[in-house]
XYZ file of C-alpha atoms in Angstrom:
535
model
C 7.925 27.590 -18.612
C 7.610 30.766 -20.625
C 4.503 32.532 -19.366
C 2.514 34.887 -21.518
C 3.158 38.559 -20.834
C 1.334 39.940 -17.832
C -1.615 42.244 -18.490
C -0.660 45.869 -18.802
C -0.174 47.413 -15.411
C -0.516 44.127 -13.499
C 2.593 43.232 -11.502
C 4.043 39.770 -12.090
C 2.739 37.410 -9.346
C 5.286 36.423 -6.715
C 4.670 32.701 -7.081
C 7.385 31.822 -4.586
C 5.234 33.433 -1.907
C 2.355 31.095 -2.741
C 4.488 27.956 -2.802
C 5.987 28.963 0.558
C 2.469 29.224 1.982
C 1.740 25.694 0.774
C 4.958 24.329 2.278
C 4.093 25.971 5.584
C 0.534 24.585 5.477
C -1.003 28.070 5.375
C -3.846 26.889 3.200
C -6.104 29.914 3.465
C -3.260 32.222 2.450
C -2.273 29.967 -0.453
C -5.871 29.788 -1.699
C -6.321 33.566 -1.391
C -3.217 34.126 -3.524
C -4.508 31.635 -6.082
C -7.808 33.480 -6.395
C -6.060 36.849 -6.598
C -3.634 35.742 -9.298
C -6.277 33.945 -11.350
C -8.289 37.171 -11.440
C -5.407 39.066 -13.051
C -3.194 36.430 -14.723
C -5.557 33.660 -15.812
C -3.631 33.162 -19.073
C -0.286 32.706 -17.331
C 0.639 28.970 -17.367
C 2.682 29.316 -14.195
C -0.295 30.758 -12.355
C -2.407 27.879 -13.621
C 0.255 25.443 -12.462
C 0.219 27.065 -9.030
C -3.589 26.852 -8.927
C -3.316 23.134 -9.727
C -0.846 22.691 -6.862
C -3.247 24.375 -4.453
C -6.091 22.152 -5.654
C -3.978 19.027 -5.252
C -2.973 20.107 -1.756
C -6.543 20.816 -0.647
C -8.059 17.742 -2.303
C -9.923 19.730 -4.982
C -8.601 17.329 -7.596
C -11.076 17.961 -10.396
C -10.452 21.698 -10.081
C -6.701 21.075 -10.086
C -7.022 19.017 -13.262
C -8.849 21.883 -15.010
C -5.999 24.240 -14.146
C -3.212 21.903 -15.236
C -4.945 21.235 -18.552
C -5.199 24.994 -19.047
C -1.480 25.330 -18.312
C -0.703 22.612 -20.895
C -2.794 24.438 -23.508
C -0.993 27.710 -22.741
C 2.506 26.174 -22.681
C 2.452 22.974 -24.782
C 5.297 20.494 -24.999
C 6.499 20.652 -21.382
C 6.915 17.343 -19.587
C 6.558 18.728 -16.013
C 3.008 19.807 -16.830
C 2.156 16.421 -18.345
C 3.628 14.680 -15.309
C 1.568 16.854 -12.969
C -1.518 15.996 -14.998
C -0.642 12.291 -14.794
C -0.316 12.440 -11.024
C -3.665 14.185 -10.689
C -5.311 11.579 -12.909
C -3.836 8.832 -10.760
C -5.167 10.494 -7.613
C -8.566 10.529 -9.323
C -8.131 6.800 -10.094
C -8.327 7.470 -13.845
C -5.578 5.011 -14.608
C -5.995 4.695 -18.370
C -5.758 8.469 -18.732
C -2.832 8.447 -16.289
C -0.901 6.025 -18.486
C -1.523 8.136 -21.585
C -0.366 11.326 -19.853
C 2.697 9.597 -18.374
C 3.638 8.168 -21.775
C 3.342 11.610 -23.344
C 5.476 13.092 -20.568
C 8.140 10.430 -21.214
C 8.083 11.236 -24.940
C 8.545 14.931 -24.254
C 11.276 14.258 -21.694
C 13.637 12.756 -24.268
C 16.810 11.764 -22.459
C 16.372 14.023 -19.436
C 17.342 11.592 -16.644
C 15.581 13.452 -13.846
C 12.391 13.558 -15.886
C 12.579 9.835 -16.680
C 13.192 9.051 -13.019
C 10.229 11.168 -11.903
C 7.906 9.626 -14.498
C 9.076 6.139 -13.492
C 8.226 6.898 -9.880
C 4.754 7.948 -10.973
C 4.331 4.481 -12.491
C 5.430 2.860 -9.224
C 2.731 4.960 -7.554
C 0.350 3.192 -9.931
C 1.645 -0.163 -8.661
C 3.186 -0.753 -12.097
C 6.874 -1.654 -11.782
C 6.924 -3.066 -15.322
C 6.294 0.398 -16.773
C 8.644 2.093 -14.316
C 11.655 -0.114 -14.896
C 12.511 0.843 -18.523
C 12.317 4.514 -17.563
C 14.767 3.985 -14.697
C 17.066 2.068 -17.057
C 16.831 4.839 -19.682
C 17.747 7.419 -17.055
C 20.797 5.397 -16.018
C 21.849 4.901 -19.637
C 22.361 8.676 -19.964
C 25.226 8.507 -17.463
C 23.132 9.900 -14.624
C 24.075 7.701 -11.676
C 22.183 8.474 -8.493
C 21.782 5.974 -5.616
C 18.099 6.832 -5.235
C 17.487 5.998 -8.886
C 19.325 2.699 -8.524
C 17.361 1.883 -5.369
C 14.106 2.413 -7.278
C 15.412 0.131 -10.052
C 16.331 -2.523 -7.489
C 12.787 -2.455 -6.118
C 11.326 -3.131 -9.576
C 13.765 -6.023 -10.020
C 12.766 -7.411 -6.615
C 9.059 -7.196 -7.437
C 9.707 -9.044 -10.713
C 11.532 -11.843 -8.890
C 14.897 -10.969 -10.476
C 16.811 -11.306 -7.244
C 20.343 -11.588 -8.669
C 19.868 -8.390 -10.664
C 18.418 -6.627 -7.635
C 21.345 -7.736 -5.488
C 23.861 -6.345 -7.986
C 21.971 -3.061 -8.178
C 21.835 -2.763 -4.376
C 25.575 -3.419 -4.143
C 26.131 -0.379 -6.348
C 23.697 1.698 -4.246
C 25.610 0.887 -1.070
C 28.931 1.700 -2.731
C 27.601 5.128 -3.596
C 25.648 5.764 -0.382
C 26.572 3.323 2.408
C 23.875 4.489 4.838
C 20.764 3.908 2.776
C 18.772 1.835 5.237
C 16.178 0.723 2.677
C 18.940 -0.768 0.515
C 20.489 -2.595 3.471
C 17.143 -4.074 4.458
C 16.104 -5.033 0.922
C 19.446 -6.758 0.338
C 18.717 -9.122 3.239
C 15.125 -9.662 2.108
C 15.990 -10.836 -1.401
C 16.816 -14.422 -0.491
C 17.267 -16.871 2.348
C 20.751 -16.301 3.790
C 23.114 -19.242 4.333
C 26.242 -19.842 6.431
C 28.298 -19.540 3.244
C 26.595 -16.372 1.950
C 25.260 -13.737 4.322
C 25.856 -10.153 5.474
C 26.137 -10.654 9.245
C 29.614 -9.163 9.555
C 28.646 -6.109 7.528
C 25.416 -5.584 9.491
C 27.151 -5.901 12.861
C 29.845 -3.459 11.731
C 27.169 -0.972 10.706
C 25.584 -1.207 14.148
C 28.951 -0.782 15.873
C 29.333 2.545 14.055
C 27.389 5.171 16.064
C 26.655 7.192 12.910
C 23.268 7.022 11.274
C 19.805 8.232 12.175
C 17.224 6.037 13.985
C 15.470 5.000 10.761
C 18.752 3.804 9.247
C 19.721 1.873 12.363
C 16.250 0.340 12.585
C 16.539 -0.832 8.972
C 19.890 -2.456 9.741
C 18.436 -4.176 12.808
C 15.513 -5.567 10.799
C 17.996 -6.845 8.225
C 20.060 -8.446 10.998
C 16.946 -10.070 12.473
C 16.036 -11.514 9.064
C 19.505 -12.950 8.460
C 19.880 -14.393 11.969
C 16.499 -16.094 11.600
C 17.535 -17.532 8.230
C 20.629 -18.984 9.927
C 18.632 -20.617 12.715
C 19.379 -18.106 15.477
C 15.796 -17.338 16.557
C 16.709 -15.727 19.932
C 19.378 -13.518 18.354
C 16.968 -12.560 15.578
C 14.302 -11.608 18.100
C 16.720 -9.456 20.106
C 17.585 -7.456 16.984
C 13.928 -7.281 16.002
C 12.783 -5.844 19.331
C 15.466 -3.170 19.230
C 14.715 -2.318 15.611
C 10.970 -2.128 16.185
C 11.398 0.198 19.160
C 13.658 2.475 17.107
C 11.263 2.555 14.170
C 8.281 3.218 16.447
C 10.027 6.348 17.699
C 10.153 7.705 14.143
C 6.351 7.530 13.750
C 3.618 9.974 14.673
C 0.867 7.563 15.649
C -2.100 7.791 17.990
C -3.146 4.189 18.741
C -6.100 5.260 20.894
C -7.580 7.227 17.999
C -7.186 4.304 15.602
C -8.790 1.842 17.999
C -11.641 4.266 18.665
C -12.299 4.564 14.930
C -12.575 0.766 14.602
C -14.917 0.638 17.599
C -17.042 3.367 16.018
C -17.353 1.377 12.785
C -18.472 -1.696 14.704
C -21.058 0.251 16.666
C -22.455 2.189 13.700
C -22.717 -0.487 11.019
C -25.163 -3.024 12.350
C -27.334 -5.120 10.028
C -30.078 -2.487 9.913
C -27.655 0.323 9.067
C -26.109 -1.712 6.259
C -29.573 -2.486 4.868
C -30.551 1.196 4.994
C -27.688 2.060 2.639
C -29.773 0.640 -0.197
C -29.405 -1.776 -3.077
C -25.888 -0.911 -4.158
C -24.357 -1.308 -7.618
C -25.432 -4.721 -8.853
C -22.370 -5.519 -10.996
C -20.285 -8.656 -10.389
C -16.526 -8.949 -10.657
C -14.568 -7.843 -7.578
C -13.014 -10.339 -5.182
C -11.802 -8.650 -2.010
C -9.118 -10.490 -0.019
C -8.986 -9.005 3.484
C -7.365 -9.619 6.861
C -4.147 -8.646 8.563
C -1.017 -8.404 6.433
C 1.340 -11.409 6.412
C -1.497 -13.900 6.895
C -1.518 -15.529 3.452
C -3.382 -12.825 1.543
C -0.676 -12.608 -1.140
C -0.473 -16.382 -1.464
C -4.215 -16.645 -2.103
C -4.107 -13.693 -4.494
C -1.335 -15.348 -6.544
C -3.318 -18.588 -6.636
C -6.553 -16.979 -7.850
C -4.641 -14.848 -10.345
C -3.811 -18.058 -12.225
C -7.452 -18.742 -13.093
C -8.207 -17.720 -16.715
C -10.316 -14.566 -16.801
C -9.169 -13.429 -13.345
C -6.578 -10.719 -12.784
C -5.151 -9.198 -9.648
C -5.429 -5.426 -9.383
C -2.975 -5.424 -6.466
C -3.419 -3.682 -3.133
C -5.770 -0.887 -4.096
C -6.508 2.145 -1.971
C -9.531 2.684 -4.194
C -12.365 1.684 -1.885
C -11.091 3.871 0.927
C -10.562 6.771 -1.500
C -13.978 6.392 -3.143
C -15.585 6.209 0.287
C -13.662 9.292 1.400
C -14.937 11.234 -1.601
C -18.508 10.080 -0.949
C -18.280 11.027 2.733
C -16.890 14.467 1.857
C -19.802 15.049 -0.519
C -22.301 14.185 2.226
C -20.526 16.450 4.709
C -20.578 19.350 2.261
C -24.327 18.912 1.862
C -24.917 18.326 5.576
C -22.299 20.233 7.583
C -21.815 19.020 11.117
C -21.994 15.300 10.396
C -19.053 13.265 11.631
C -17.285 10.994 9.088
C -19.043 7.944 10.548
C -22.447 9.652 10.410
C -21.781 10.767 6.841
C -20.704 7.269 5.808
C -24.118 6.005 6.937
C -25.722 8.420 4.462
C -23.658 7.778 1.322
C -25.259 6.686 -1.940
C -24.211 3.017 -1.915
C -24.825 2.440 -5.627
C -22.822 5.534 -6.587
C -20.019 4.419 -4.278
C -19.939 1.003 -5.955
C -19.868 2.528 -9.435
C -17.120 4.969 -8.500
C -14.991 2.213 -7.015
C -15.444 -0.093 -10.016
C -14.553 2.606 -12.534
C -11.016 2.956 -11.227
C -10.490 -0.600 -10.027
C -11.349 -2.118 -13.397
C -8.731 0.095 -14.996
C -6.200 -1.144 -12.433
C -7.112 -4.684 -13.487
C -6.822 -3.676 -17.158
C -10.462 -4.358 -17.823
C -10.594 -7.928 -16.513
C -14.225 -8.916 -15.836
C -13.191 -10.614 -12.582
C -10.442 -9.034 -10.525
C -8.836 -9.283 -7.096
C -8.415 -6.345 -4.734
C -5.930 -7.542 -2.138
C -5.828 -4.590 0.227
C -5.806 -6.312 3.652
C -7.225 -3.368 5.591
C -10.396 -3.407 3.531
C -11.578 -5.583 6.422
C -12.551 -2.247 7.944
C -15.112 -1.637 5.209
C -16.781 -5.043 4.746
C -20.197 -3.639 5.596
C -19.893 -0.799 3.105
C -18.408 -3.117 0.468
C -21.402 -5.420 0.867
C -23.822 -2.514 0.575
C -22.084 -0.836 -2.365
C -21.218 -4.020 -4.283
C -23.645 -6.779 -3.289
C -22.238 -9.177 -5.899
C -18.621 -8.739 -4.784
C -16.980 -11.653 -2.991
C -15.124 -11.081 0.290
C -12.548 -13.662 1.401
C -10.995 -13.263 4.840
C -7.613 -14.856 5.594
C -7.192 -15.859 9.242
C -4.006 -17.092 10.835
C -3.249 -18.444 14.313
C -3.084 -15.302 16.497
C 0.467 -15.669 17.808
C 1.913 -16.506 14.385
C -0.125 -13.747 12.754
C 1.115 -11.139 15.212
C 4.735 -12.285 15.041
C 4.660 -12.173 11.232
C 3.406 -8.589 11.382
C 5.830 -7.604 14.163
C 8.900 -8.801 12.280
C 8.062 -6.951 9.059
C 9.352 -3.454 8.393
C 6.391 -1.862 6.627
C 7.878 1.652 6.636
C 4.914 4.045 6.266
C 2.106 1.568 6.881
C 0.656 -0.524 9.717
C 1.946 1.751 12.456
C 0.451 -0.540 15.099
C 2.977 -3.269 14.275
C 6.093 -1.999 16.084
C 5.026 -2.383 19.709
C 3.668 -5.604 21.227
C 0.982 -3.901 23.311
C -0.237 -1.789 20.390
C -0.173 -4.825 18.115
C -2.216 -6.922 20.541
C -4.772 -4.139 20.972
C -5.143 -3.731 17.210
C -5.446 -7.499 16.741
C -8.246 -7.558 19.306
C -10.179 -4.817 17.482
C -9.625 -6.520 14.117
C -11.026 -9.827 15.385
C -13.977 -8.141 17.068
C -14.819 -6.257 13.888
C -14.611 -9.384 11.722
C -16.879 -11.234 14.171
C -19.290 -8.309 13.915
C -19.342 -8.425 10.107
C -20.097 -12.160 10.198
C -22.988 -11.558 12.595
C -24.379 -8.604 10.639
C -24.001 -10.237 7.195
C -24.256 -14.021 7.580
C -22.687 -15.876 4.669
C -21.263 -12.746 3.023
C -17.643 -13.430 3.977
C -15.684 -16.646 3.519
C -13.084 -17.315 6.222
C -9.989 -19.238 5.139
C -7.456 -20.380 7.722
C -3.864 -19.870 6.598
C -2.868 -23.143 8.231
C -5.475 -25.022 6.180
C -4.482 -23.211 2.993
C -0.853 -24.383 3.230
C -1.544 -27.922 4.497
C -4.706 -28.800 2.548
C -4.194 -26.508 -0.399
C -6.403 -28.076 -3.028
C -9.435 -28.416 -0.754
C -9.163 -24.807 0.387
C -8.586 -23.541 -3.151
C -11.730 -25.375 -4.284
C -13.693 -23.774 -1.400
C -12.582 -20.318 -2.459
C -13.215 -20.862 -6.168
C -16.656 -22.248 -5.355
C -17.484 -19.230 -3.204
C -16.300 -16.864 -5.942
C -18.167 -18.726 -8.690
C -14.958 -19.569 -10.551
C -14.052 -22.772 -12.413
C -11.363 -25.098 -11.160
C -7.916 -24.835 -12.750
C -4.924 -26.914 -11.649
C -2.711 -23.856 -12.109
C -3.968 -22.437 -8.804
C -1.868 -25.087 -7.045
C 1.333 -23.632 -8.554
C 1.324 -19.969 -7.500
C 5.130 -19.959 -7.683
C 4.772 -20.103 -11.486
C 2.864 -16.812 -11.564
C 5.156 -14.514 -13.564
C 3.403 -11.270 -12.715
C 5.208 -8.846 -10.395
C 4.322 -8.866 -6.706
C 4.664 -5.455 -5.082
C 4.321 -6.628 -1.482
C 6.667 -7.607 1.329
C 6.041 -11.219 0.235
C 7.635 -10.752 -3.202
C 10.401 -13.265 -2.404
C 8.240 -15.849 -0.608
C 5.621 -16.012 -3.386
C 8.247 -17.386 -5.781
C 8.424 -20.555 -3.660
C 6.024 -23.517 -3.746
C 3.333 -23.579 -1.066
C 4.824 -24.724 2.250
C 3.897 -24.905 5.927
C 7.270 -23.895 7.391
C 5.880 -20.815 9.156
C 3.263 -22.620 11.239
C 4.065 -22.399 14.951
C 7.140 -20.260 14.408
C 6.227 -18.031 17.350
C 7.105 -20.819 19.813
C 10.822 -20.393 19.117
C 10.645 -16.908 20.662
C 7.747 -17.462 23.057
C 9.568 -15.900 26.001
C 10.148 -12.643 24.145
C 6.506 -12.534 23.062
C 5.213 -12.810 26.646
C 3.616 -9.308 26.647
C 1.757 -10.018 23.417
C 0.728 -13.473 24.589
C -0.628 -12.210 27.895
C -2.694 -9.514 26.217
C -4.154 -11.875 23.601
C -4.994 -14.415 26.307
C -6.732 -11.774 28.406
C -8.765 -10.744 25.358
C -9.757 -14.383 24.843
C -8.115 -14.984 21.470
C -5.688 -17.699 22.646
C -5.764 -20.422 25.287
C -3.178 -21.166 27.970
C -0.975 -22.982 25.439
C -1.021 -20.106 22.984
C -3.397 -21.793 20.553
C -5.993 -19.659 18.848
C -9.682 -19.647 19.617
């Protein structure tokens, strides 16, 4: 950037001092410097850029957007400013405007490989691998060859179901950077391994080498567990899984007691009367929320419904949580001293519904009916019902032991922190089931439960139940979700390319001994019987 000259007599701001304050989380100091520099250097694009960074850091997103637009006006034609604007628009869930700003940034970037890579990553943040991929490929075509760039390309290939291409890309990543744990794990996830084609020797050699941080070694162990399971070695797979989960858990900063307390507080606060007091809500139809635990068939059902004409999946949106967070913050600003739960009981339900729909419809590219498949929206069923009374909520349930094993054996990275320890997993499962039972009691008929086991063994009957509940017409295409060509940006991206099958039912019994702590805790909570069957 080439800032305008400083006003006569005003020393040039020491912007590095402000950015250091942000890095060190000294928010008050960073904000004070912003105010000071804006008073004397308001027409300096770098000062405006800094002010936008402070706003983004403190959550003052609209204010940050004003500053970045001012910087663009003062210093036109610079892709970093357009990219910053795009990221702010995405945080504000203004996805159409995000795409326009990102496209303009890509135009300005020309053949700058770092710029193309950064803009591509912004598209992946918008759950849009199709837009990201050509930017990654353009960056590589310039001769810029970075393993991180290739890893991002491999992920877009994986999400698109192009597993051979992804495998070739990952091979190159691991040639360049052998200890990229994400690449090792993704390589094993791409396909079912066979005795003739697998990576067991390589994975065991990696583990024999003491080098590598805990996250890398955990990734290798999860990959080893996946490949051993594919080859029929359930006990060996479980041994690797337990070790990998324990390693990964040690990399996380997670307070399970606080998370469980927050779920309990939701259940206690949002009874039928409290939900009714929130008001009429935004009376617009369209959203279908698919909720539950991850790995319980939510992606399968999403891919089925996505085949109905006039229905489009918006993916796993954070939008409801974000819109609720903004509404709660507004209440707390008006009524200081309210806790988040207390403030959530005082939000404007209709405004919350409108705010959510504005961004979610853009994610679904304007489709009148769309699917929001964020599993943890189960936390907000009461607020969803209040804010969007014409929305449909479908809850996927799976046999408890299978559900917990499926979660336990998945490396989610920076999500579902409860899933890496059997005791923490069982406790979370208990709170999830209690909360769903509460929603059913508080809002009879508002949520349709679908058992995973029924969905994969009596697929047409269950699909008709769901379509009926959602007010959608029957279409035979829902029975062929494997033909859905749209990308899937979930851990199930490989499985969803297969026809519906029941192979995963009862899988926990092969490792029942290792799951004894989980089983005992679920039995004590009353969710399974003495044989491990769900209640």
